[in-house]
CSV table of C-alpha atoms in Angstrom, one decimal:
chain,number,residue,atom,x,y,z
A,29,UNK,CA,145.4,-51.2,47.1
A,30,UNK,CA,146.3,-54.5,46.1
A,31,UNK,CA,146.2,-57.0,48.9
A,32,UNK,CA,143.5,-58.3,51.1
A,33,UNK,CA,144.6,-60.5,53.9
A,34,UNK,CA,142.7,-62.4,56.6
A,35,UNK,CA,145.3,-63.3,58.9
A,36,UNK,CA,147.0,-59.8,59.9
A,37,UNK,CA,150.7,-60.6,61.0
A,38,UNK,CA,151.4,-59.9,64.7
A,39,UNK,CA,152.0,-56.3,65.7
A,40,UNK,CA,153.2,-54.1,67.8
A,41,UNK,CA,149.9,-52.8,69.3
A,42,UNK,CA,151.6,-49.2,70.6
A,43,UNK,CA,152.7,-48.8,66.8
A,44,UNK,CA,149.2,-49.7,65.6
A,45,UNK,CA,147.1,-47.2,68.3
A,46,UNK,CA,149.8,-44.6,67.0
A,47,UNK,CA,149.3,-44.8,63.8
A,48,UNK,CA,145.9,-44.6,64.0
A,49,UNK,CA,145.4,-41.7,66.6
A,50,UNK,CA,147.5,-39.9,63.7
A,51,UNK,CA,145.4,-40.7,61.0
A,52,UNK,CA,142.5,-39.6,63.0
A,53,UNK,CA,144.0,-36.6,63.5
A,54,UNK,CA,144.9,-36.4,60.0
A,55,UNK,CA,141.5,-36.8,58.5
A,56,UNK,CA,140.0,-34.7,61.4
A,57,UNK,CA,142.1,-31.6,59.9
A,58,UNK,CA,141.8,-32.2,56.7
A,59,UNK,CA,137.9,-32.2,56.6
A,60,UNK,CA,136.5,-29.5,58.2
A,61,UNK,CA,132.8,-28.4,57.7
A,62,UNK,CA,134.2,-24.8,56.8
A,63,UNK,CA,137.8,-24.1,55.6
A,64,UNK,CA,137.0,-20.4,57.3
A,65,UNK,CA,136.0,-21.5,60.5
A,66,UNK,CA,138.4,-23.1,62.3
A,67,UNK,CA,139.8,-24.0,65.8
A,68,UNK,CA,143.4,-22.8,65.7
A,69,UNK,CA,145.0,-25.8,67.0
A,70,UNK,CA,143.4,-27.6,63.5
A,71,UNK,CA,145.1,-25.5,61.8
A,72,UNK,CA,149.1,-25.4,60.4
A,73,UNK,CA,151.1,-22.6,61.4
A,74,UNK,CA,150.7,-19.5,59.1
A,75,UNK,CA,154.4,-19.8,58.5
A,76,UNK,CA,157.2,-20.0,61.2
A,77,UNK,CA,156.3,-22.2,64.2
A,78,UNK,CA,154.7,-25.2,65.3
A,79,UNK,CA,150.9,-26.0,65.9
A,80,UNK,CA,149.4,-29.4,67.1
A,81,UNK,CA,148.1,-30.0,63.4
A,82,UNK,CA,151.8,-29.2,62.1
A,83,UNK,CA,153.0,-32.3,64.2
A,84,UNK,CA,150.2,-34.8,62.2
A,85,UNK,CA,152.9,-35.5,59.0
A,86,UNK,CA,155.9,-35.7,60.3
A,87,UNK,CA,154.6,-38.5,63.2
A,88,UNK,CA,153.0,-40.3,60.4
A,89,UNK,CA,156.7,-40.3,58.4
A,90,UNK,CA,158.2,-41.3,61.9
A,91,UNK,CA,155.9,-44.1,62.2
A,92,UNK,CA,156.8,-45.3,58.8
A,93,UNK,CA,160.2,-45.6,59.6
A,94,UNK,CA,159.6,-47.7,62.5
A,95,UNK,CA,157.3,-49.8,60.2
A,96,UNK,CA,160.1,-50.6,58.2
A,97,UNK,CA,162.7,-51.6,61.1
A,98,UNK,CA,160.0,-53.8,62.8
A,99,UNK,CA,158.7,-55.2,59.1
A,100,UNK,CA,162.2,-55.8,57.3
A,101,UNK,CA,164.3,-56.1,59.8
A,102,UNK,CA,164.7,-60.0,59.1
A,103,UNK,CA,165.2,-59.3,55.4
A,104,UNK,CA,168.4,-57.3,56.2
A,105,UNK,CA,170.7,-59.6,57.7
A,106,UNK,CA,169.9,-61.8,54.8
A,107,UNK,CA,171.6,-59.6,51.4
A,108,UNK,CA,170.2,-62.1,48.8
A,109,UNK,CA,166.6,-61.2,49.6
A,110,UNK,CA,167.1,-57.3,49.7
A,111,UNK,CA,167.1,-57.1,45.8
A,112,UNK,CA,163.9,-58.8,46.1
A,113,UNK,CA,162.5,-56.5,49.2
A,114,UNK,CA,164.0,-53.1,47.2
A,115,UNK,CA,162.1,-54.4,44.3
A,116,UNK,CA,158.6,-54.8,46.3
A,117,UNK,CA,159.3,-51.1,48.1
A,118,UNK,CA,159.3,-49.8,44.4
A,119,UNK,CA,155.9,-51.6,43.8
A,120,UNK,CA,154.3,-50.3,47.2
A,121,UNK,CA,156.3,-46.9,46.4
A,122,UNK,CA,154.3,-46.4,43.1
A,123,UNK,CA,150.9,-47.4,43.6
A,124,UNK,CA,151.2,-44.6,47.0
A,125,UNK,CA,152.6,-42.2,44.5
A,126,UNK,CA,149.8,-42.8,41.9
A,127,UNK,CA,147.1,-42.8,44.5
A,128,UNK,CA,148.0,-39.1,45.3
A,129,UNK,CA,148.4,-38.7,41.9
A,130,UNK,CA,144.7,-39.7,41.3
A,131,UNK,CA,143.7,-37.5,44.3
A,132,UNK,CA,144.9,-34.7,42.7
A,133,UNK,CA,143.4,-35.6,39.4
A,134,UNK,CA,140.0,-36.6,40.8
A,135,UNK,CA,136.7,-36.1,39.7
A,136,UNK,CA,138.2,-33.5,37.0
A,137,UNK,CA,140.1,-36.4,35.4
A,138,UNK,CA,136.6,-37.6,33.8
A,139,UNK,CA,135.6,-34.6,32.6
A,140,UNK,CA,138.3,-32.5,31.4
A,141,UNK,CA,140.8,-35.0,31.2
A,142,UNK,CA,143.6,-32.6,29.6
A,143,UNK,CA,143.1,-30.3,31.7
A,144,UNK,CA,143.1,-32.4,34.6
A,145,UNK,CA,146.6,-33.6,33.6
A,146,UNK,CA,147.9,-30.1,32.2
A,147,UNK,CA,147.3,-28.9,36.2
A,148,UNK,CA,147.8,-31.9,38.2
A,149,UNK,CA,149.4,-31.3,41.3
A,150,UNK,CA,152.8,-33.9,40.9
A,151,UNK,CA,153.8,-33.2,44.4
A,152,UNK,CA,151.5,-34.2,48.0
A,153,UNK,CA,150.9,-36.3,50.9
A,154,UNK,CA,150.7,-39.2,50.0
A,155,UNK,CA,153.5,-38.7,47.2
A,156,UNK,CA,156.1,-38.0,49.7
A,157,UNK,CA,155.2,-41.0,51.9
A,158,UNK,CA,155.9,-42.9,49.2
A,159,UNK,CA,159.1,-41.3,48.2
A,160,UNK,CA,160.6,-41.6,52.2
A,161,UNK,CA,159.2,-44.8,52.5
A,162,UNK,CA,160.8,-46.4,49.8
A,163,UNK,CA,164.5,-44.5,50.4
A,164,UNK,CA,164.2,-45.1,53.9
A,165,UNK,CA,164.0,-49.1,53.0
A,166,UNK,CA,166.8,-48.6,50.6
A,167,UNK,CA,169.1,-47.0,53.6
A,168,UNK,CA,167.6,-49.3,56.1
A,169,UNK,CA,168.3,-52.5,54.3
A,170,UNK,CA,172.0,-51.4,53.0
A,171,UNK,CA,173.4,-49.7,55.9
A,172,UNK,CA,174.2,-49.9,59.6
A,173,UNK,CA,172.7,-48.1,62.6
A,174,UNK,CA,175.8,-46.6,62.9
A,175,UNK,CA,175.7,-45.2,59.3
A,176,UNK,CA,171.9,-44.4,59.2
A,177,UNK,CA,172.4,-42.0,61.7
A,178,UNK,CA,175.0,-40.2,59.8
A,179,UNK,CA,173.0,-40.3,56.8
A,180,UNK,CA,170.0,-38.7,58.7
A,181,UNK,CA,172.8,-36.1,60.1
A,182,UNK,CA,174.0,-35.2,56.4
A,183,UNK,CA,170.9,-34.3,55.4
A,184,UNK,CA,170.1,-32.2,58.3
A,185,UNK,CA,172.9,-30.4,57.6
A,186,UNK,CA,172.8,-30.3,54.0
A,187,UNK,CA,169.4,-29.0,53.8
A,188,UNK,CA,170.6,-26.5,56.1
A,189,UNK,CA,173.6,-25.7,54.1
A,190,UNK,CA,171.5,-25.5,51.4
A,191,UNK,CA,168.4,-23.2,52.3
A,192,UNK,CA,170.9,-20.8,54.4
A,193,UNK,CA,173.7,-20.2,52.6
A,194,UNK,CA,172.9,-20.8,48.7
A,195,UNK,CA,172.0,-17.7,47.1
A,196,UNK,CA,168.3,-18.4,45.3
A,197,UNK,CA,168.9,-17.6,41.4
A,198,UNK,CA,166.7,-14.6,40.4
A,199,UNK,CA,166.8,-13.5,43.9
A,200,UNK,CA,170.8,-13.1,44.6
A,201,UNK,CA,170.2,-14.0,48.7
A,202,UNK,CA,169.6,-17.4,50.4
A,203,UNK,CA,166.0,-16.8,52.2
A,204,UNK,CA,163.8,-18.4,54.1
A,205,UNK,CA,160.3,-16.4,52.1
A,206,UNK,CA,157.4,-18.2,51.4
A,207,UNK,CA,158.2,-17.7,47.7
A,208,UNK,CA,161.8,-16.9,47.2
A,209,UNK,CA,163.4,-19.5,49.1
A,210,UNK,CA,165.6,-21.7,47.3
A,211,UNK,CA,162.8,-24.9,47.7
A,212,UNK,CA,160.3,-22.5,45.8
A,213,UNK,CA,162.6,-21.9,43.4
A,214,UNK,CA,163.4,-25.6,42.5
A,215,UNK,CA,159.9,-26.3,42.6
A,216,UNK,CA,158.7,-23.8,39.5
A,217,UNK,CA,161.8,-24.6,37.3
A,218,UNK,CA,161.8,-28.4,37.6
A,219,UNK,CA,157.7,-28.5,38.1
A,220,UNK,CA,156.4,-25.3,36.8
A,221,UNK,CA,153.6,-23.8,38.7
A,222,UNK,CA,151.3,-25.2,37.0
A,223,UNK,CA,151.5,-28.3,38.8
A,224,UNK,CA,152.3,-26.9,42.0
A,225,UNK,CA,150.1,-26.5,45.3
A,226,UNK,CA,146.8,-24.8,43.9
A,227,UNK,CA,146.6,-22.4,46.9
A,228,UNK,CA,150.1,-20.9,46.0
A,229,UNK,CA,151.3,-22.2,42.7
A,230,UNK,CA,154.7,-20.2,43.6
A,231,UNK,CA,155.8,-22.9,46.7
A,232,UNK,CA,154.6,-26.4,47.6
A,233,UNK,CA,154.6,-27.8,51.0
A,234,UNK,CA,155.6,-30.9,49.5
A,235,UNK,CA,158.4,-29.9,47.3
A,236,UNK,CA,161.8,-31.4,45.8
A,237,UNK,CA,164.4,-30.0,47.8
A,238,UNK,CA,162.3,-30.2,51.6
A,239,UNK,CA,161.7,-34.1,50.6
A,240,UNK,CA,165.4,-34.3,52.2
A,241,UNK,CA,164.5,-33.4,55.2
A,242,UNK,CA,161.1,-35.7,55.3
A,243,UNK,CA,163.5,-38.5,54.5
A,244,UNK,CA,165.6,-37.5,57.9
A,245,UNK,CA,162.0,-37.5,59.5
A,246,UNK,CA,162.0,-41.3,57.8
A,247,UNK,CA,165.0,-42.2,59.4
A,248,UNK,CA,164.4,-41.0,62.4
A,249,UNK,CA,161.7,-43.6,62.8
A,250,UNK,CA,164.0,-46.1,61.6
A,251,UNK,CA,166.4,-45.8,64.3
A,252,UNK,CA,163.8,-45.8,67.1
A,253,UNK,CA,162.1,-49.0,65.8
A,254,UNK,CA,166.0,-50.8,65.0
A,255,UNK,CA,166.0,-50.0,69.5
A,256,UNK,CA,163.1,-50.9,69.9
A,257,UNK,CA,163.7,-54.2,68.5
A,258,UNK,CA,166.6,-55.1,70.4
A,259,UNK,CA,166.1,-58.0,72.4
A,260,UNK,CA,169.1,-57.4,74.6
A,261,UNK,CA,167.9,-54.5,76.2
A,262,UNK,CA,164.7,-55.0,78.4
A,263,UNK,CA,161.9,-53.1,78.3
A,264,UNK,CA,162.1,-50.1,81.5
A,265,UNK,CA,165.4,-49.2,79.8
A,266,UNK,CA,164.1,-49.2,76.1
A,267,UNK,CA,161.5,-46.6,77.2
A,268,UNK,CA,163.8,-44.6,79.4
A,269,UNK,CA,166.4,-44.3,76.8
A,270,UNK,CA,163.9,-43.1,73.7
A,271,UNK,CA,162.0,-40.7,75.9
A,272,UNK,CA,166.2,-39.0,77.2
A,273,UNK,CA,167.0,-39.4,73.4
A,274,UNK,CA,163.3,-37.5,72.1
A,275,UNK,CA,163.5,-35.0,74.9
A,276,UNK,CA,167.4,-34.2,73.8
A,277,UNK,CA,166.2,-34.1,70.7
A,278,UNK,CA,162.9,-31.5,71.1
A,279,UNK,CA,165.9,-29.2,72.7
A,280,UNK,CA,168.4,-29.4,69.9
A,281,UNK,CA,165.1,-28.6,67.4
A,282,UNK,CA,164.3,-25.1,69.9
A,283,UNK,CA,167.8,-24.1,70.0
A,284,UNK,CA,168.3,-25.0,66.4
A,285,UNK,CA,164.9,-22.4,65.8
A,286,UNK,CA,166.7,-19.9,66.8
A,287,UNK,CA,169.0,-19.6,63.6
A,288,UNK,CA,166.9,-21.8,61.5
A,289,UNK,CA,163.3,-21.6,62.1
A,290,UNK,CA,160.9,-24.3,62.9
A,291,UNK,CA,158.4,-24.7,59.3
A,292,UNK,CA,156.8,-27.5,58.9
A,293,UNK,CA,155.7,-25.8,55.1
A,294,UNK,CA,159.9,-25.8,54.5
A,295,UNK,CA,160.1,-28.9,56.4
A,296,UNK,CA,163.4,-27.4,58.2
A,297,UNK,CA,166.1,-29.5,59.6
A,298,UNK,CA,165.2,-28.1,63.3
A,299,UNK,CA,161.3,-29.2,62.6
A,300,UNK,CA,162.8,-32.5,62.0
A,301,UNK,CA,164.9,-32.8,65.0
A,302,UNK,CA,161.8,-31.1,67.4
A,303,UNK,CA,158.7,-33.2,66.0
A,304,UNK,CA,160.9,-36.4,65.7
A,305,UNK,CA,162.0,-36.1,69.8
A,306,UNK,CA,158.3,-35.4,70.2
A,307,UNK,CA,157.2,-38.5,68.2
A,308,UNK,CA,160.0,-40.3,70.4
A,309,UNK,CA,158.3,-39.5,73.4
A,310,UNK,CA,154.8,-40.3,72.2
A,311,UNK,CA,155.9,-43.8,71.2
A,312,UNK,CA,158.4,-44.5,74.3
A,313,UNK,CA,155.1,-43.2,76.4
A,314,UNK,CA,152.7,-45.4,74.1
A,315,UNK,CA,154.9,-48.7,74.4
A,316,UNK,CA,155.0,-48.4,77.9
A,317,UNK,CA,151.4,-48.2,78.5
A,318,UNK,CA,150.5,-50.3,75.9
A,319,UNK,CA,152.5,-53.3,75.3
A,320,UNK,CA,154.6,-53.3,78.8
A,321,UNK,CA,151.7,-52.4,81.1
A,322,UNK,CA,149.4,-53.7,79.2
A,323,UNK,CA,146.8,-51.3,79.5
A,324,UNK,CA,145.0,-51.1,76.2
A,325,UNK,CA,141.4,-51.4,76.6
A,326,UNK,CA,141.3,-48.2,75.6
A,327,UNK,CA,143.0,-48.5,72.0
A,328,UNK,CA,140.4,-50.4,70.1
A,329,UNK,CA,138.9,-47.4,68.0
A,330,UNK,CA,142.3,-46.4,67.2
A,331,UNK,CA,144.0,-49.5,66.1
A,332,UNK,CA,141.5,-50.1,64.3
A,333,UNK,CA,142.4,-46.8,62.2
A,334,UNK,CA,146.1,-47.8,62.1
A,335,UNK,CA,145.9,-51.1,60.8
A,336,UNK,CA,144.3,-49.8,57.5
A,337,UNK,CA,145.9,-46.0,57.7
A,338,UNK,CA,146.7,-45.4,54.2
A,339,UNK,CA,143.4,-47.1,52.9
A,340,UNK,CA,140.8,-44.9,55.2
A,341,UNK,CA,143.5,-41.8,54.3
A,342,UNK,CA,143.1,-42.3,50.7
A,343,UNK,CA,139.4,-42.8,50.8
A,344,UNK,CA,138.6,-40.0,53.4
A,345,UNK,CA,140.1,-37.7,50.5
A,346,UNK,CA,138.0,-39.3,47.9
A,347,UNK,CA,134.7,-39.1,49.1
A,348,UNK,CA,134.3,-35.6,50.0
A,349,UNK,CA,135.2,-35.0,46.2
A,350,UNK,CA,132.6,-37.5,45.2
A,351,UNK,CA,129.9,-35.7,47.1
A,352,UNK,CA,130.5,-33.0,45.8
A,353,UNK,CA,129.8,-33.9,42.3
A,354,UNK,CA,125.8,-34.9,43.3
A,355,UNK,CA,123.6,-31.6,42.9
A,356,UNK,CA,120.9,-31.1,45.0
A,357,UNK,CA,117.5,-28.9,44.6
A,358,UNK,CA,116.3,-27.2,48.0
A,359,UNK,CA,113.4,-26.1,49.1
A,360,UNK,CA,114.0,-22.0,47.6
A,361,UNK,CA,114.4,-24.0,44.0
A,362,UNK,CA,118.4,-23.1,44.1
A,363,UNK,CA,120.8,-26.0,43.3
A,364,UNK,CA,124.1,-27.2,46.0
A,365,UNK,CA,126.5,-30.1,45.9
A,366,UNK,CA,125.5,-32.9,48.3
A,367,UNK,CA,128.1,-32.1,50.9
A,368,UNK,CA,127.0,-28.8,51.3
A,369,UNK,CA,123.5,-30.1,51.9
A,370,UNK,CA,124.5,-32.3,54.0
A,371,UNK,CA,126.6,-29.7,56.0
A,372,UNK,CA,123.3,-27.5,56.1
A,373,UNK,CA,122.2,-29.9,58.7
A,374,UNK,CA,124.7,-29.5,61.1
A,375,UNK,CA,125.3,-25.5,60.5
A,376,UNK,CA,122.0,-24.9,61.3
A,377,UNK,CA,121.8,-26.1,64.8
A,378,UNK,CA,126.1,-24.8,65.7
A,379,UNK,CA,127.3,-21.7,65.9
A,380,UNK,CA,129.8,-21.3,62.5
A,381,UNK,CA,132.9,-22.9,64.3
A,382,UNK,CA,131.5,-25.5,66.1
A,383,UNK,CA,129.7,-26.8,63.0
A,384,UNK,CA,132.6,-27.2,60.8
A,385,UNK,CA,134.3,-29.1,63.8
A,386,UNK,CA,131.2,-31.4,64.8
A,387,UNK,CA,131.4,-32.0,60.6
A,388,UNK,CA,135.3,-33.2,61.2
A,389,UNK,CA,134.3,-35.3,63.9
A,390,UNK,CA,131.1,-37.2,62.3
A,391,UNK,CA,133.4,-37.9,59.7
A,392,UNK,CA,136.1,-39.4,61.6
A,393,UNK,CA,133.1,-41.4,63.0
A,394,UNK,CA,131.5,-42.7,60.2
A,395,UNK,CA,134.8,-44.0,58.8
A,396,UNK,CA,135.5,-45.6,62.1
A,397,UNK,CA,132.1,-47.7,61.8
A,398,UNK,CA,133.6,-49.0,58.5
A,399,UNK,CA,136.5,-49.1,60.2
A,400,UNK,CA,135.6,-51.3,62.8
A,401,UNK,CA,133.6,-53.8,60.5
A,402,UNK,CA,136.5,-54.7,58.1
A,403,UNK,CA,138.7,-55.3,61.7
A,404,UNK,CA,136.1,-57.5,63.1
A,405,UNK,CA,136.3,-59.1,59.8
A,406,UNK,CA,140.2,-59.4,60.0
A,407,UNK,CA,140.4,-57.1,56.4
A,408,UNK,CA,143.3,-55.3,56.0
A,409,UNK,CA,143.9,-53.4,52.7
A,410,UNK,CA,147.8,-53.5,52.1
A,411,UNK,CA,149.1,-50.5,49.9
């Protein structure tokens, strides 16, 4: 994080309560009071299919593609500045990669350092946001609207190619198996398991060959915010056009299931095509309301999530770590980490799956508070 700045550029308010209703979302998820206790909704899909928590990623890489057609779109009718803008998207693109990197090395990076590095986890969230982000700019900046579409095509139908009809070495059948699919397979001989997904170690959700895809997710993004720019098309046929164009594309995605399966763990090319239309519709919906209608009293606690989304992501991951390196004595003499002592006092008043969700939603709150401050005091944190 390496920019403070107290006079926040103009924005596309829609974008902003967006972006922050899916970081909300994102942290919501990703913090429960109990991994085993669980709403299903908060939870990914076991495998095949779609759940509302499996839609949280893929709007967050469609919203970064928008970013990028709303925040460079000057820069790319001017070709002597995009060496310069390339060269700042590899800046921003590293210090998102090493963040995640330092997620996954954190707190065990200051005690067992070697260790810490012999298991990190090179692949993650935060990884693969930068890796789309800064490609996206690269095919965003160099090509037309014409040609990004293609491109996003091509690697639909790569991937597909690819995951369908390669046969996986050591396996001798293209597959679609959590661990013998031709992603998994790329992911232990370039990676090695050791620095794989910990819960697996065979598969990552973020590996090599399903970044492709993500990238398509990227560009999808793109091309919505490169309409949604245009200034000769007004606003009632902007919407009407990007909610027809998400709904086609939802369709295409459920037919597309059918032989190739919706996985947001694969990140297949029909996931793509369904969670992009749905993010289409979301923001068609969102701009309407928003910044056409102008209703919007209602988007405060949310913008004020989206205009600092990657700072309050990155931190959110950080602190539940930190608390758990603080050991407390109770009252029996037996020793647990701060967070679990902390989660004592809500599991004792909830039954075991409301607990763990009233945990997720105090701590959406309390980063909302700080939040809210560093708006009010026009702070945003630029990654």
């Amino acid at each position: 994080m390496t920019q403070l700045s107290s006079n926040p550029p103009s924005r596309l308010l829609s974008l902003d309560f967006f972006r922050g209703i899916t970081v909300a979302a994102m942290i919501l998820v990703n913090n429960p009071g109990d991994w085993g206790h669980i709403y299903a909704p908060l939870e990914h899909a076991e495998w095949n299919g779609c759940t509302p928590t499996d839609l949280i990623f893929p709007f967050f890489l469609f919203i970064v593609g928008v970013s990028i057609a709303y925040a460079m779109g000057s820069k790319k009718s001017d070709p002597s500045t995009h060496s310069k803008t390339i060269l700042k998207a590899v800046k921003r693109a590293l210090i998102l990669f090493g963040l995640g990197l330092f997620l996954s090395l954190y707190p065990k990076v200051f005690t067992e350092p070697l260790e810490a590095f012999q298991n990190v986890r090179i692949p993650g969230v935060l990884q693969r946001i930068a890796v789309v982000f800064l490609i996206a700019t690269v095919i965003f900046l160099k090509n037309s609207q014409k040609n990004i579409f293609r491109i996003l095509l091509i690697l639909l139908a790569v991937y597909w190619i690819l995951m369908t009809f390669v046969p996986v070495p050591g396996v001798g059948y293209p597959n679609l198996e959590k661990e013998t699919n031709l992603g998994a397979w790329l992911d232990r001989s370039v990676l090695t398991e050791a620095h794989l997904w910990k819960s697996s170690k065979k598969w990552d959700p973020e590996g090599i060959l399903s970044t492709l895809p993500a990238i398509a997710t990227g560009l999808f993004g793109v091309l919505a915010g490169i309409y949604l720019k245009r200034k000769d098309i007004d606003a009632a046929t902007k919407v009407v056009w990007l909610f027809c164009t998400g709904c086609m594309a939802i369709i295409l995605g459920l037919l597309w299931d059918l032989q190739f399966p919706i996985n947001k763990a694969l990140w297949t090319s029909s996931f793509v095509l369904y969670t992009g239309g749905l993010a289409t519709v979301v923001l068609a919906l969102c701009y309407w309301i928003i910044d056409i209608q102008q209703y919007n009293r209602f988007t405060k606690p949310f913008v004020v999530y989206g205009v600092n989304a990657i700072t309050v992501f990155f931190l959110s991951g950080l602190i539940p770590r930190t608390l758990r390196l603080f050991s407390i004595t109770q009252q029996d003499g037996s020793k647990t980490d701060l967070q679990s002592w902390l989660y004592s006092g809500i599991s004792a008043h909830f039954s075991p799956i409301n607990a763990s969700l009233t945990w997720a939603i105090c701590f959406v709150l309390f980063w909302l508070v700080i939040l809210w401050v560093m708006y009010k005091k026009k702070i945003i944190i630029k990654v």
